[in-house]
PDB file of N, CA and C in Angstrom:
ATOM      1  N   UNK A  10     -10.883  -2.960   3.296  1.00 56.00           N
ATOM      2  CA  UNK A  10      -9.585  -3.462   3.796  1.00 56.00           C
ATOM      3  C   UNK A  10      -8.497  -3.197   2.741  1.00 56.00           C
ATOM      4  N   UNK A  11      -8.805  -3.499   1.471  1.00 63.00           N
ATOM      5  CA  UNK A  11      -7.808  -3.263   0.419  1.00 63.00           C
ATOM      6  C   UNK A  11      -7.503  -1.769   0.320  1.00 63.00           C
ATOM      7  N   UNK A  12      -8.557  -0.948   0.410  1.00 70.00           N
ATOM      8  CA  UNK A  12      -8.348   0.498   0.321  1.00 70.00           C
ATOM      9  C   UNK A  12      -7.482   0.982   1.481  1.00 70.00           C
ATOM     10  N   UNK A  13      -7.742   0.438   2.673  1.00 74.00           N
ATOM     11  CA  UNK A  13      -6.959   0.844   3.842  1.00 74.00           C
ATOM     12  C   UNK A  13      -5.497   0.459   3.685  1.00 74.00           C
ATOM     13  N   UNK A  14      -5.246  -0.749   3.204  1.00 88.00           N
ATOM     14  CA  UNK A  14      -3.852  -1.185   3.040  1.00 88.00           C
ATOM     15  C   UNK A  14      -3.162  -0.335   1.979  1.00 88.00           C
ATOM     16  N   UNK A  15      -3.871  -0.016   0.899  1.00 86.00           N
ATOM     17  CA  UNK A  15      -3.281   0.815  -0.159  1.00 86.00           C
ATOM     18  C   UNK A  15      -2.951   2.190   0.404  1.00 86.00           C
ATOM     19  N   UNK A  16      -3.845   2.734   1.219  1.00 89.00           N
ATOM     20  CA  UNK A  16      -3.595   4.046   1.815  1.00 89.00           C
ATOM     21  C   UNK A  16      -2.382   3.983   2.734  1.00 89.00           C
ATOM     22  N   UNK A  17      -2.249   2.893   3.476  1.00 91.00           N
ATOM     23  CA  UNK A  17      -1.105   2.740   4.372  1.00 91.00           C
ATOM     24  C   UNK A  17       0.195   2.653   3.570  1.00 91.00           C
ATOM     25  N   UNK A  18       0.144   1.939   2.444  1.00 90.00           N
ATOM     26  CA  UNK A  18       1.342   1.799   1.610  1.00 90.00           C
ATOM     27  C   UNK A  18       1.765   3.157   1.067  1.00 90.00           C
ATOM     28  N   UNK A  19       0.798   3.965   0.613  1.00 91.00           N
ATOM     29  CA  UNK A  19       1.137   5.286   0.070  1.00 91.00           C
ATOM     30  C   UNK A  19       1.730   6.156   1.167  1.00 91.00           C
ATOM     31  N   UNK A  20       1.198   6.062   2.384  1.00 92.00           N
ATOM     32  CA  UNK A  20       1.752   6.855   3.491  1.00 92.00           C
ATOM     33  C   UNK A  20       3.193   6.432   3.766  1.00 92.00           C
ATOM     34  N   UNK A  21       3.457   5.121   3.752  1.00 91.00           N
ATOM     35  CA  UNK A  21       4.818   4.646   3.998  1.00 91.00           C
ATOM     36  C   UNK A  21       5.759   5.122   2.897  1.00 91.00           C
ATOM     37  N   UNK A  22       5.291   5.068   1.643  1.00 90.00           N
ATOM     38  CA  UNK A  22       6.137   5.520   0.536  1.00 90.00           C
ATOM     39  C   UNK A  22       6.434   7.007   0.674  1.00 90.00           C
ATOM     40  N   UNK A  23       5.428   7.794   1.066  1.00 93.00           N
ATOM     41  CA  UNK A  23       5.655   9.234   1.225  1.00 93.00           C
ATOM     42  C   UNK A  23       6.676   9.507   2.316  1.00 93.00           C
ATOM     43  N   UNK A  24       6.572   8.784   3.445  1.00 93.00           N
ATOM     44  CA  UNK A  24       7.532   8.992   4.537  1.00 93.00           C
ATOM     45  C   UNK A  24       8.936   8.581   4.096  1.00 93.00           C
ATOM     46  N   UNK A  25       9.037   7.498   3.316  1.00 90.00           N
ATOM     47  CA  UNK A  25      10.348   7.060   2.837  1.00 90.00           C
ATOM     48  C   UNK A  25      10.940   8.098   1.893  1.00 90.00           C
ATOM     49  N   UNK A  26      10.105   8.670   1.010  1.00 91.00           N
ATOM     50  CA  UNK A  26      10.600   9.686   0.081  1.00 91.00           C
ATOM     51  C   UNK A  26      11.050  10.920   0.856  1.00 91.00           C
ATOM     52  N   UNK A  27      10.296  11.284   1.890  1.00 93.00           N
ATOM     53  CA  UNK A  27      10.670  12.458   2.693  1.00 93.00           C
ATOM     54  C   UNK A  27      11.994  12.213   3.393  1.00 93.00           C
ATOM     55  N   UNK A  28      12.147  11.038   4.007  1.00 93.00           N
ATOM     56  CA  UNK A  28      13.394  10.744   4.726  1.00 93.00           C
ATOM     57  C   UNK A  28      14.567  10.702   3.749  1.00 93.00           C
ATOM     58  N   UNK A  29      14.335  10.121   2.554  1.00 93.00           N
ATOM     59  CA  UNK A  29      15.427  10.054   1.572  1.00 93.00           C
ATOM     60  C   UNK A  29      15.817  11.455   1.141  1.00 93.00           C
ATOM     61  N   UNK A  30      14.829  12.329   0.906  1.00 93.00           N
ATOM     62  CA  UNK A  30      15.127  13.705   0.507  1.00 93.00           C
ATOM     63  C   UNK A  30      15.870  14.417   1.629  1.00 93.00           C
ATOM     64  N   UNK A  31      15.459  14.180   2.887  1.00 93.00           N
ATOM     65  CA  UNK A  31      16.124  14.802   4.032  1.00 93.00           C
ATOM     66  C   UNK A  31      17.573  14.332   4.118  1.00 93.00           C
ATOM     67  N   UNK A  32      17.800  13.032   3.920  1.00 94.00           N
ATOM     68  CA  UNK A  32      19.163  12.493   3.978  1.00 94.00           C
ATOM     69  C   UNK A  32      20.017  13.100   2.870  1.00 94.00           C
ATOM     70  N   UNK A  33      19.442  13.239   1.670  1.00 95.00           N
ATOM     71  CA  UNK A  33      20.193  13.825   0.550  1.00 95.00           C
ATOM     72  C   UNK A  33      20.559  15.269   0.879  1.00 95.00           C
ATOM     73  N   UNK A  34      19.634  16.011   1.475  1.00 95.00           N
ATOM     74  CA  UNK A  34      19.929  17.401   1.840  1.00 95.00           C
ATOM     75  C   UNK A  34      21.066  17.460   2.845  1.00 95.00           C
ATOM     76  N   UNK A  35      21.049  16.558   3.832  1.00 94.00           N
ATOM     77  CA  UNK A  35      22.114  16.540   4.842  1.00 94.00           C
ATOM     78  C   UNK A  35      23.456  16.228   4.178  1.00 94.00           C
ATOM     79  N   UNK A  36      23.459  15.266   3.246  1.00 95.00           N
ATOM     80  CA  UNK A  36      24.716  14.903   2.563  1.00 95.00           C
ATOM     81  C   UNK A  36      25.236  16.095   1.760  1.00 95.00           C
ATOM     82  N   UNK A  37      24.318  16.831   1.097  1.00 96.00           N
ATOM     83  CA  UNK A  37      24.736  18.003   0.312  1.00 96.00           C
ATOM     84  C   UNK A  37      25.332  19.066   1.232  1.00 96.00           C
ATOM     85  N   UNK A  38      24.695  19.289   2.382  1.00 95.00           N
ATOM     86  CA  UNK A  38      25.201  20.300   3.323  1.00 95.00           C
ATOM     87  C   UNK A  38      26.589  19.893   3.821  1.00 95.00           C
ATOM     88  N   UNK A  39      26.762  18.610   4.157  1.00 94.00           N
ATOM     89  CA  UNK A  39      28.069  18.140   4.633  1.00 94.00           C
ATOM     90  C   UNK A  39      29.109  18.275   3.524  1.00 94.00           C
ATOM     91  N   UNK A  40      28.724  17.948   2.291  1.00 93.00           N
ATOM     92  CA  UNK A  40      29.658  18.051   1.165  1.00 93.00           C
ATOM     93  C   UNK A  40      30.095  19.501   0.975  1.00 93.00           C
ATOM     94  N   UNK A  41      29.153  20.441   1.070  1.00 94.00           N
ATOM     95  CA  UNK A  41      29.513  21.856   0.926  1.00 94.00           C
ATOM     96  C   UNK A  41      30.442  22.284   2.062  1.00 94.00           C
ATOM     97  N   UNK A  42      30.197  21.752   3.257  1.00 91.00           N
ATOM     98  CA  UNK A  42      31.051  22.092   4.395  1.00 91.00           C
ATOM     99  C   UNK A  42      32.467  21.577   4.189  1.00 91.00           C
ATOM    100  N   UNK A  43      32.601  20.369   3.632  1.00 86.00           N
ATOM    101  CA  UNK A  43      33.933  19.805   3.394  1.00 86.00           C
ATOM    102  C   UNK A  43      34.641  20.539   2.257  1.00 86.00           C
ATOM    103  N   UNK A  44      33.881  20.952   1.229  1.00 77.00           N
ATOM    104  CA  UNK A  44      34.492  21.656   0.106  1.00 77.00           C
ATOM    105  C   UNK A  44      34.773  23.103   0.509  1.00 77.00           C
TER     106      UNK A  44
END
């Protein structure tokens, strides 16, 4: 059970990091478009 919860937490952290990186990329693209 502990191993499963730890695995779930790592998956959630990975998805959050991916979404944050995706959001940063979108902001950079928009910034380049405005500049």
